[in-house]
Amino acid sequence: MALLTVKDLTLGYDSHVIVEKLNFSVNAGDYLCIVGENGSGKTTLLRTLLHLINPISGEILMGDDLKKNEIGYLPQQTVIQKDFPASVREIVLSGCTGRMGLRPFYNAKEKQLAAESMERMSITPLANRCYRELSGGQQQRVLLARALCATGKLLILDEPVSGLDPYVTSEMYELIAELNRDGITIIMISHDITAAVKYASHILHIGETVFFGTKDEYLNSDTGKWKDYVR
């Protein structure tokens, strides 16, 4: 069974429909990039997959024993979030909150998981630094480490390279690709078509037209309008 299956999903707010009748599935190990025009509903889709908002209609089925609290999420950062006055270790540890149940304190296993996530993202030397003092690229590594504390299965990323310079952007894409090679399924919104078709196994394009398929199918489709520039 697929990790996630979306059936006839219609998204929007109140009575305003943004996307209608979406159908796609994500299997373990996939790297799905969601692309499309601004305002096409990409972030609304992610928030719906995370059960943060309800769809107008349709359903989302989870398989492989995936639970709602086992999805790691890296949202787009706001200015306020970038100025958050907490240490790197505190922020990474907060990714374990879904594992704690009613316990008021982190246990040794969760602290070890946070340490391993920081090591994986090469931010262990920053553990005691204040988050708001870090560069944009360092902050994204911290948030990715936090997301890893929530999951060993699925990461959902909303424009994880937004605002980063080209060198740091390349580093971040490689980090995400490495996580995927290690067995973590990736669902990522991207405005960067070139990066999407370089790293993704599958593409979901939403907008005036909707397409879901493999990267090669996308490049050979009429929907893949940038295909001549990214081969």
XYZ file of N, CA and C in Angstrom:
693
model
N 0.841 -1.201 0.000
C 0.000 0.000 0.000
C 0.874 1.247 0.000
N 0.439 2.290 -0.674
C 1.191 3.539 -0.742
C 1.283 4.186 0.638
N 2.323 4.999 0.814
C 2.477 5.750 2.055
C 1.335 6.758 2.208
N 1.015 7.449 1.113
C -0.112 8.384 1.069
C -0.883 8.170 -0.221
N -2.187 8.169 -0.129
C -3.039 8.108 -1.314
C -4.077 9.221 -1.230
N -4.135 10.047 -2.254
C -5.088 11.161 -2.320
C -6.165 10.805 -3.334
N -7.417 10.839 -2.899
C -8.532 10.449 -3.763
C -9.538 11.594 -3.900
N -9.712 12.054 -5.130
C -10.735 13.055 -5.457
C -10.722 14.235 -4.489
N -9.532 14.746 -4.204
C -9.380 15.805 -3.205
C -9.697 17.172 -3.818
N -10.624 17.887 -3.185
C -10.950 19.246 -3.578
C -10.564 20.178 -2.433
N -9.772 21.198 -2.748
C -9.209 22.086 -1.734
C -9.743 23.503 -1.894
N -9.800 24.215 -0.765
C -10.210 25.608 -0.810
C -10.581 26.089 0.567
N -11.135 27.290 0.607
C -11.556 27.887 1.860
C -13.008 28.301 1.738
N -13.811 27.923 2.760
C -15.240 28.185 2.728
C -15.817 27.575 1.441
N -16.405 28.405 0.610
C -16.987 27.878 -0.630
C -16.102 28.140 -1.843
N -14.904 28.724 -1.601
C -13.998 29.049 -2.705
C -13.094 27.862 -3.009
N -13.253 27.279 -4.181
C -12.477 26.109 -4.585
C -11.177 26.562 -5.260
N -10.055 25.973 -4.822
C -8.750 26.276 -5.427
C -8.330 25.160 -6.378
N -8.452 23.919 -5.928
C -8.080 22.752 -6.734
C -9.191 21.723 -6.608
N -9.527 21.084 -7.732
C -10.598 20.101 -7.724
C -10.100 18.718 -8.123
N -10.614 17.722 -7.443
C -10.482 16.314 -7.843
C -9.028 15.873 -8.064
N -8.171 16.156 -7.089
C -6.785 15.696 -7.159
C -6.714 14.209 -6.839
N -5.928 13.501 -7.634
C -5.689 12.085 -7.386
C -4.206 11.783 -7.603
N -3.555 11.300 -6.575
C -2.166 10.862 -6.716
C -1.794 10.012 -5.507
N -0.683 9.314 -5.628
C -0.187 8.503 -4.516
C 1.314 8.695 -4.369
N 1.786 8.489 -3.154
C 3.206 8.623 -2.835
C 3.645 7.335 -2.157
N 4.607 6.663 -2.766
C 5.124 5.416 -2.197
C 6.373 5.680 -1.363
N 6.674 4.760 -0.482
C 7.873 4.873 0.335
C 9.097 5.021 -0.568
N 9.932 6.014 -0.273
C 11.146 6.250 -1.045
C 10.993 7.229 -2.183
N 9.753 7.652 -2.474
C 9.532 8.633 -3.543
C 10.076 10.009 -3.151
N 10.327 10.816 -4.167
C 10.694 12.223 -3.986
C 9.746 12.993 -4.897
N 8.671 13.510 -4.311
C 7.641 14.207 -5.068
C 7.830 15.704 -4.959
N 7.975 16.374 -6.099
C 7.998 17.834 -6.133
C 6.646 18.340 -6.619
N 6.108 19.312 -5.886
C 4.846 19.943 -6.255
C 5.159 21.303 -6.843
N 4.772 21.507 -8.092
C 5.072 22.744 -8.803
C 3.770 23.343 -9.330
N 3.855 24.604 -9.748
C 2.678 25.271 -10.285
C 2.735 26.755 -10.025
N 1.793 27.470 -10.579
C 1.777 28.920 -10.484
C 1.482 29.366 -9.043
N 1.858 30.611 -8.723
C 1.502 31.183 -7.433
C -0.015 31.201 -7.275
N -0.469 30.843 -6.084
C -1.899 30.842 -5.822
C -2.635 29.623 -6.327
N -1.885 28.622 -6.818
C -2.536 27.438 -7.387
C -2.970 26.427 -6.328
N -2.560 26.642 -5.075
C -2.993 25.759 -4.001
C -1.938 24.820 -3.466
N -0.671 25.071 -3.763
C 0.391 24.148 -3.343
C 0.504 24.071 -1.819
N 0.599 25.230 -1.170
C 0.723 25.234 0.287
C -0.562 24.738 0.942
N -1.713 25.069 0.371
C -2.981 24.550 0.891
C -2.990 23.032 0.838
N -2.451 22.457 -0.233
C -2.365 21.006 -0.343
C -1.490 20.430 0.761
N -0.316 21.024 0.992
C 0.566 20.515 2.046
C -0.117 20.559 3.402
N -0.766 21.670 3.701
C -1.447 21.811 4.991
C -2.591 20.807 5.132
N -3.192 20.460 4.018
C -4.245 19.446 4.053
C -3.648 18.058 4.272
N -2.527 17.754 3.625
C -1.856 16.468 3.840
C -1.433 16.298 5.295
N -1.125 17.422 5.952
C -0.711 17.405 7.358
C -1.896 17.418 8.314
N -3.101 17.464 7.763
C -4.335 17.508 8.557
C -4.430 18.788 9.391
N -3.805 19.848 8.908
C -3.923 21.154 9.566
C -5.193 21.869 9.125
N -5.653 21.584 7.917
C -6.932 22.084 7.431
C -7.672 20.932 6.772
N -8.966 21.052 6.687
C -9.787 19.996 6.098
C -10.035 20.272 4.618
N -10.098 19.237 3.813
C -10.464 19.423 2.412
C -11.956 19.721 2.293
N -12.336 20.310 1.168
C -13.754 20.496 0.898
C -14.414 19.139 0.664
N -13.710 18.274 -0.047
C -14.190 16.916 -0.268
C -13.011 16.025 -0.629
N -13.259 14.724 -0.673
C -12.200 13.778 -0.977
C -11.568 13.225 0.287
N -10.548 12.388 0.110
C -9.934 11.761 1.276
C -8.434 11.550 1.080
N -7.748 11.451 2.214
C -6.314 11.161 2.250
C -6.134 9.894 3.066
N -5.578 8.866 2.438
C -5.369 7.598 3.108
C -3.885 7.423 3.408
N -3.569 6.961 4.610
C -2.180 6.729 4.998
C -1.935 5.235 5.155
N -0.822 4.761 4.591
C -0.468 3.359 4.674
C 0.871 3.157 5.344
N 1.359 1.922 5.328
C 2.663 1.574 5.911
C 2.743 1.978 7.379
N 1.601 1.920 8.076
C 1.522 2.261 9.509
C 1.930 3.703 9.800
N 1.858 4.567 8.804
C 2.183 5.978 9.007
C 1.099 6.645 9.846
N 1.516 7.383 10.883
C 0.585 8.109 11.737
C 0.748 9.612 11.513
N -0.290 10.363 11.877
C -0.278 11.811 11.649
C 0.913 12.494 12.318
N 1.286 12.010 13.515
C 2.373 12.649 14.255
C 3.748 12.135 13.842
N 3.794 11.328 12.755
C 5.067 10.799 12.267
C 5.478 11.441 10.949
N 4.941 12.613 10.674
C 5.303 13.354 9.466
C 6.125 14.574 9.871
N 7.323 14.685 9.342
C 8.145 15.857 9.602
C 7.776 16.986 8.651
N 7.699 18.192 9.175
C 7.225 19.329 8.374
C 8.178 20.498 8.515
N 8.608 21.036 7.378
C 9.409 22.257 7.352
C 8.604 23.309 6.587
N 7.940 24.235 7.315
C 7.122 25.253 6.651
C 7.975 26.413 6.163
N 7.371 27.277 5.365
C 8.037 28.527 5.029
C 8.170 29.357 6.294
N 9.325 30.002 6.464
C 9.560 30.811 7.645
C 8.988 32.212 7.496
N 8.451 32.739 8.593
C 8.052 34.140 8.640
C 9.182 34.944 9.280
N 9.115 36.259 9.170
C 10.122 37.136 9.781
C 10.164 36.922 11.285
N 9.005 36.751 11.904
C 8.939 36.549 13.356
C 9.630 35.252 13.749
N 9.405 34.201 12.977
C 10.025 32.911 13.292
C 11.541 32.973 13.172
N 12.039 33.723 12.198
C 13.483 33.846 12.024
C 14.146 34.523 13.213
N 13.376 35.278 14.000
C 13.904 36.032 15.136
C 13.592 35.340 16.456
N 13.303 34.035 16.406
C 12.880 33.312 17.596
C 14.044 33.186 18.585
N 13.856 33.611 19.860
C 14.961 33.631 20.823
C 15.114 32.336 21.605
N 15.482 31.270 20.925
C 15.716 29.984 21.586
C 17.012 29.397 21.056
N 17.561 28.452 21.786
C 18.803 27.826 21.336
C 18.500 26.807 20.242
N 19.524 26.487 19.483
C 19.393 25.479 18.430
C 18.927 24.157 19.020
N 19.532 23.747 20.140
C 19.148 22.468 20.747
C 17.673 22.467 21.148
N 17.198 23.571 21.722
C 15.800 23.656 22.141
C 14.847 23.516 20.951
N 15.198 24.160 19.842
C 14.326 24.098 18.667
C 14.320 22.702 18.066
N 15.487 22.086 17.954
C 15.544 20.728 17.399
C 14.777 19.758 18.297
N 14.955 19.869 19.607
C 14.242 18.999 20.548
C 12.727 19.138 20.428
N 12.261 20.331 20.093
C 10.817 20.545 19.995
C 10.186 19.678 18.910
N 10.998 19.165 18.002
C 10.483 18.248 16.993
C 10.055 16.907 17.574
N 10.430 16.637 18.819
C 10.052 15.386 19.484
C 8.729 15.498 20.227
N 8.099 16.665 20.190
C 6.888 16.891 20.977
C 5.810 15.856 20.688
N 5.653 15.490 19.413
C 4.620 14.522 19.052
C 4.863 13.138 19.625
N 6.081 12.864 20.067
C 6.416 11.556 20.635
C 6.154 11.486 22.144
N 5.918 12.646 22.779
C 5.940 12.721 24.237
C 4.635 12.309 24.913
N 3.534 12.343 24.163
C 2.267 12.058 24.815
C 1.974 13.101 25.870
N 1.687 12.663 27.095
C 1.372 13.583 28.194
C 2.578 13.890 29.076
N 3.740 13.346 28.725
C 4.931 13.622 29.534
C 5.333 15.096 29.427
N 5.732 15.728 30.536
C 6.107 17.145 30.480
C 7.565 17.382 30.088
N 8.396 16.319 30.088
C 9.821 16.500 29.822
C 10.296 15.499 28.754
N 11.357 15.899 28.041
C 11.971 15.012 27.064
C 12.732 13.911 27.795
N 12.666 12.685 27.255
C 13.427 11.598 27.867
C 14.779 11.446 27.180
N 15.567 10.505 27.654
C 16.923 10.327 27.129
C 16.919 9.933 25.660
N 15.937 9.108 25.262
C 15.858 8.676 23.868
C 15.591 9.860 22.943
N 14.719 10.755 23.350
C 14.401 11.929 22.535
C 15.580 12.895 22.463
N 16.294 13.043 23.556
C 17.486 13.901 23.551
C 18.565 13.318 22.641
N 18.674 11.997 22.637
C 19.638 11.351 21.746
C 19.231 11.527 20.289
N 17.930 11.412 20.017
C 17.437 11.603 18.653
C 17.728 13.020 18.169
N 17.542 14.009 19.040
C 17.845 15.393 18.674
C 19.331 15.564 18.389
N 20.170 14.931 19.212
C 21.619 15.008 18.996
C 22.010 14.382 17.664
N 21.393 13.252 17.344
C 21.690 12.579 16.070
C 21.216 13.408 14.880
N 20.069 14.055 15.021
C 19.552 14.899 13.938
C 20.456 16.101 13.707
N 20.959 16.693 14.787
C 21.890 17.826 14.647
C 23.181 17.376 13.980
N 23.658 16.204 14.351
C 24.870 15.671 13.731
C 24.643 15.414 12.249
N 23.492 14.896 11.926
C 23.153 14.588 10.535
C 23.136 15.852 9.684
N 22.709 16.963 10.264
C 22.637 18.240 9.566
C 23.906 19.095 9.758
N 24.919 18.520 10.406
C 26.206 19.198 10.626
C 26.047 20.510 11.383
N 25.180 20.511 12.409
C 24.966 21.733 13.206
C 25.266 21.502 14.688
N 25.892 20.380 15.026
C 26.207 20.102 16.436
C 27.000 21.229 17.091
N 27.984 21.838 16.413
C 28.714 22.948 17.050
C 27.841 24.167 17.340
N 26.652 24.226 16.738
C 25.760 25.374 16.940
C 24.733 25.117 18.038
N 24.802 23.982 18.721
C 23.734 23.547 19.624
C 23.350 24.594 20.659
N 24.320 25.333 21.181
C 24.032 26.309 22.234
C 23.856 27.733 21.708
N 23.954 27.887 20.400
C 23.780 29.218 19.807
C 22.308 29.611 19.780
N 22.065 30.919 19.813
C 20.694 31.405 19.687
C 20.278 31.335 18.216
N 19.121 30.793 17.990
C 18.628 30.569 16.627
C 18.621 31.847 15.804
N 18.195 32.958 16.381
C 18.048 34.189 15.614
C 19.387 34.798 15.208
N 20.491 34.284 15.766
C 21.822 34.781 15.417
C 22.412 34.049 14.210
N 21.736 33.010 13.731
C 22.283 32.179 12.663
C 21.980 32.754 11.286
N 22.739 32.305 10.308
C 22.468 32.663 8.916
C 21.211 31.933 8.442
N 20.682 32.347 7.294
C 19.495 31.703 6.744
C 19.706 30.227 6.474
N 20.865 29.877 5.933
C 21.155 28.476 5.646
C 21.271 27.647 6.913
N 21.898 28.204 7.945
C 22.007 27.497 9.220
C 20.626 27.301 9.845
N 19.786 28.326 9.759
C 18.435 28.205 10.308
C 17.652 27.090 9.619
N 17.790 26.988 8.308
C 17.081 25.926 7.595
C 17.590 24.549 7.991
N 18.864 24.420 8.252
C 19.400 23.139 8.730
C 18.822 22.787 10.102
N 18.682 23.807 10.941
C 18.090 23.591 12.272
C 16.653 23.095 12.125
N 15.881 23.748 11.258
C 14.483 23.357 11.075
C 14.355 21.980 10.432
N 15.305 21.642 9.569
C 15.295 20.311 8.970
C 15.620 19.252 10.029
N 16.578 19.568 10.906
C 16.889 18.652 12.011
C 15.676 18.483 12.920
N 14.958 19.568 13.155
C 13.733 19.499 13.967
C 12.707 18.581 13.309
N 12.524 18.734 11.999
C 11.566 17.897 11.278
C 11.969 16.424 11.335
N 13.273 16.153 11.291
C 13.745 14.768 11.340
C 13.423 14.106 12.679
N 13.317 14.915 13.744
C 12.983 14.356 15.054
C 11.560 13.806 15.083
N 10.738 14.251 14.155
C 9.345 13.805 14.119
C 9.142 12.553 13.283
N 10.119 12.202 12.445
C 9.851 11.148 11.470
C 11.092 10.368 11.059
N 10.849 9.138 10.667
C 11.860 8.371 9.958
C 11.321 7.940 8.619
N 10.127 8.476 8.266
C 9.426 8.017 7.073
C 9.180 9.112 6.041
N 8.605 10.239 6.457
C 8.098 11.218 5.495
C 8.390 12.635 5.935
N 9.021 13.403 5.042
C 9.262 14.829 5.250
C 8.440 15.626 4.246
N 7.745 16.652 4.728
C 7.000 17.568 3.877
C 7.646 18.943 3.993
N 8.097 19.480 2.865
C 8.902 20.700 2.842
C 8.246 21.750 1.959
N 8.047 22.950 2.521
C 7.420 24.038 1.782
C 8.487 25.070 1.421
N 8.929 25.040 0.176
C 9.954 25.967 -0.320
C 11.156 26.049 0.636
N 11.869 24.948 0.855
C 12.944 24.938 1.854
C 14.157 25.784 1.504
N 14.279 26.241 0.256
C 15.441 27.047 -0.128
C 15.070 28.510 -0.366
N 13.860 28.897 -0.015
C 13.420 30.274 -0.255
C 14.321 31.271 0.465
N 14.833 32.251 -0.274
C 15.655 33.309 0.299
C 17.113 32.960 0.498
N 17.530 31.749 0.116
C 18.918 31.344 0.300
C 19.738 31.672 -0.946
N 21.033 31.924 -0.740
C 21.878 32.222 -1.896
C 22.143 30.933 -2.675
N 22.634 31.047 -3.916
C 22.773 29.855 -4.770
C 23.622 28.743 -4.170
N 24.719 29.090 -3.493
C 25.585 28.059 -2.923
C 24.870 27.303 -1.806
N 24.222 28.042 -0.902
C 23.508 27.412 0.212
C 22.300 26.634 -0.310
N 21.667 27.154 -1.354
C 20.547 26.452 -1.986
C 20.997 25.080 -2.489
N 22.144 25.043 -3.165
C 22.667 23.776 -3.677
C 22.961 22.806 -2.535
N 23.546 23.321 -1.440
C 23.823 22.485 -0.272
C 22.545 21.892 0.307
N 21.495 22.735 0.399
C 20.238 22.268 0.974
C 19.597 21.192 0.107
N 19.608 21.396 -1.209
C 19.061 20.379 -2.101
C 19.805 19.058 -1.957
N 21.122 19.116 -1.814
C 21.906 17.893 -1.671
C 21.606 17.200 -0.342
N 21.402 17.985 0.725
C 21.039 17.404 2.013
C 19.715 16.647 1.921
N 18.748 17.278 1.261
C 17.433 16.657 1.118
C 17.530 15.392 0.269
N 18.318 15.460 -0.809
C 18.501 14.283 -1.668
C 19.167 13.144 -0.902
N 20.108 13.478 -0.032
C 20.776 12.455 0.765
C 19.796 11.784 1.727
N 18.912 12.584 2.331
C 17.893 12.012 3.207
C 16.996 11.055 2.433
N 16.657 11.438 1.202
C 15.832 10.576 0.357
C 16.557 9.281 0.020
N 17.847 9.387 -0.285
C 18.633 8.176 -0.578
C 18.717 7.264 0.643
N 18.634 7.862 1.833
C 18.673 7.080 3.073
C 17.315 6.456 3.410
N 16.303 6.691 2.560
C 15.033 6.012 2.735
C 13.873 6.870 3.195
N 14.103 8.171 3.376
C 13.015 9.055 3.793
C 12.281 9.567 2.559
N 10.984 9.438 2.568
C 10.142 9.925 1.475
C 10.024 11.445 1.569
N 10.116 12.123 0.435
C 10.097 13.586 0.389
C 8.901 14.064 -0.415
N 8.167 15.029 0.153
C 7.174 15.798 -0.598
C 7.564 17.256 -0.444
N 7.845 17.941 -1.553
C 8.404 19.284 -1.479
C 7.767 20.218 -2.498
N 7.361 21.387 -2.052
C 6.960 22.451 -2.964
C 8.221 23.127 -3.485
N 8.250 23.386 -4.781
C 9.397 24.085 -5.365
C 8.942 24.974 -6.515
N 9.499 26.206 -6.544
C 9.317 27.071 -7.703
C 10.454 26.879 -8.709
N 11.439 26.074 -8.315
C 12.636 25.868 -9.126
C 12.437 24.612 -9.983
N 11.954 24.790 -11.209
C 11.671 23.651 -12.075
C 12.935 22.849 -12.366
N 14.050 23.551 -12.558
C 15.309 22.865 -12.847
C 15.687 21.912 -11.723
N 15.604 22.386 -10.478
C 15.921 21.529 -9.337
C 14.899 20.415 -9.192
N 13.638 20.726 -9.469
C 12.586 19.714 -9.337
C 12.863 18.522 -10.238
N 13.200 18.790 -11.490
C 13.405 17.674 -12.407
C 14.786 17.033 -12.233
N 15.681 17.708 -11.535
C 16.983 17.096 -11.235
C 16.850 16.073 -10.107
N 16.099 16.433 -9.063
C 16.076 15.601 -7.864
C 14.842 14.721 -7.722
N 13.715 15.141 -8.257
C 12.453 14.444 -7.991
C 12.352 13.122 -8.739
N 11.618 12.194 -8.149
C 11.234 10.983 -8.876
C 9.876 11.184 -9.542
N 9.040 12.045 -8.921
C 7.696 12.306 -9.429
C 7.395 13.809 -9.344
N 6.523 14.273 -10.231
C 6.112 15.672 -10.271
C 4.589 15.746 -10.184
N 4.119 16.640 -9.315
C 2.699 16.999 -9.301
C 2.613 18.471 -9.674
N 2.021 18.754 -10.825
C 1.832 20.138 -11.283
C 0.364 20.488 -11.092
N 0.109 21.552 -10.322
C -1.273 21.983 -10.135
C -1.415 23.427 -10.596
N -2.551 23.729 -11.134
C -2.836 25.051 -11.688
C -3.990 24.943 -12.654
N -3.894 25.661 -13.772
C -4.954 25.553 -14.780
C -5.059 24.133 -15.317
N -3.919 23.471 -15.402
C -3.904 22.045 -15.725
C -3.274 21.291 -14.559
N -3.645 20.046 -14.410
C -3.102 19.207 -13.344
C -2.396 18.017 -13.980
N -1.185 17.742 -13.486
C -0.411 16.604 -13.984
C 0.206 15.892 -12.795
N 0.177 14.569 -12.822
C 0.925 13.773 -11.861
C 1.552 12.602 -12.590
N 2.850 12.427 -12.379
C 3.539 11.306 -13.009
C 5.010 11.329 -12.661
N 5.776 10.483 -13.309
C 7.216 10.460 -13.075
C 7.855 11.703 -13.690
N 9.084 11.929 -13.297
C 9.826 13.064 -13.844
C 9.911 12.982 -15.364
N 10.225 11.807 -15.890
C 10.349 11.659 -17.346
C 9.014 11.887 -18.046
N 7.931 11.409 -17.440
C 6.611 11.639 -18.020
C 6.281 13.120 -18.041
N 6.681 13.823 -17.002
C 6.439 15.267 -16.940
C 7.203 15.998 -18.035
N 8.464 15.639 -18.210
C 9.293 16.313 -19.211
C 8.780 16.074 -20.631
N 8.106 14.974 -20.829
C 7.578 14.655 -22.152
C 6.106 15.029 -22.329
N 5.563 15.742 -21.339
C 4.163 16.137 -21.392
C 4.022 17.582 -21.854
N 2.830 17.953 -22.280
C 2.547 19.342 -22.615
C 2.584 20.231 -21.380
N 2.301 19.665 -20.214
C 2.294 20.438 -18.975
C 3.698 20.881 -18.589
N 4.695 20.047 -18.895
C 6.078 20.377 -18.546
C 6.628 21.450 -19.466
N 6.108 22.657 -19.314
C 6.390 23.713 -20.285
C 7.836 24.179 -20.265
N 8.579 23.844 -19.186
C 9.998 24.269 -19.130
C 10.925 23.165 -19.615
N 10.364 22.108 -20.172
C 11.179 20.939 -20.467
C 12.347 21.226 -21.409
N 12.183 22.187 -22.334
C 13.239 22.474 -23.288
C 14.429 23.174 -22.639
N 14.198 23.695 -21.416
C 15.258 24.460 -20.743
C 15.990 23.657 -19.676
N 15.426 22.507 -19.294
C 15.994 21.815 -18.148
C 16.510 20.413 -18.463
N 16.472 20.016 -19.723
C 17.012 18.695 -20.058
C 18.524 18.672 -19.886
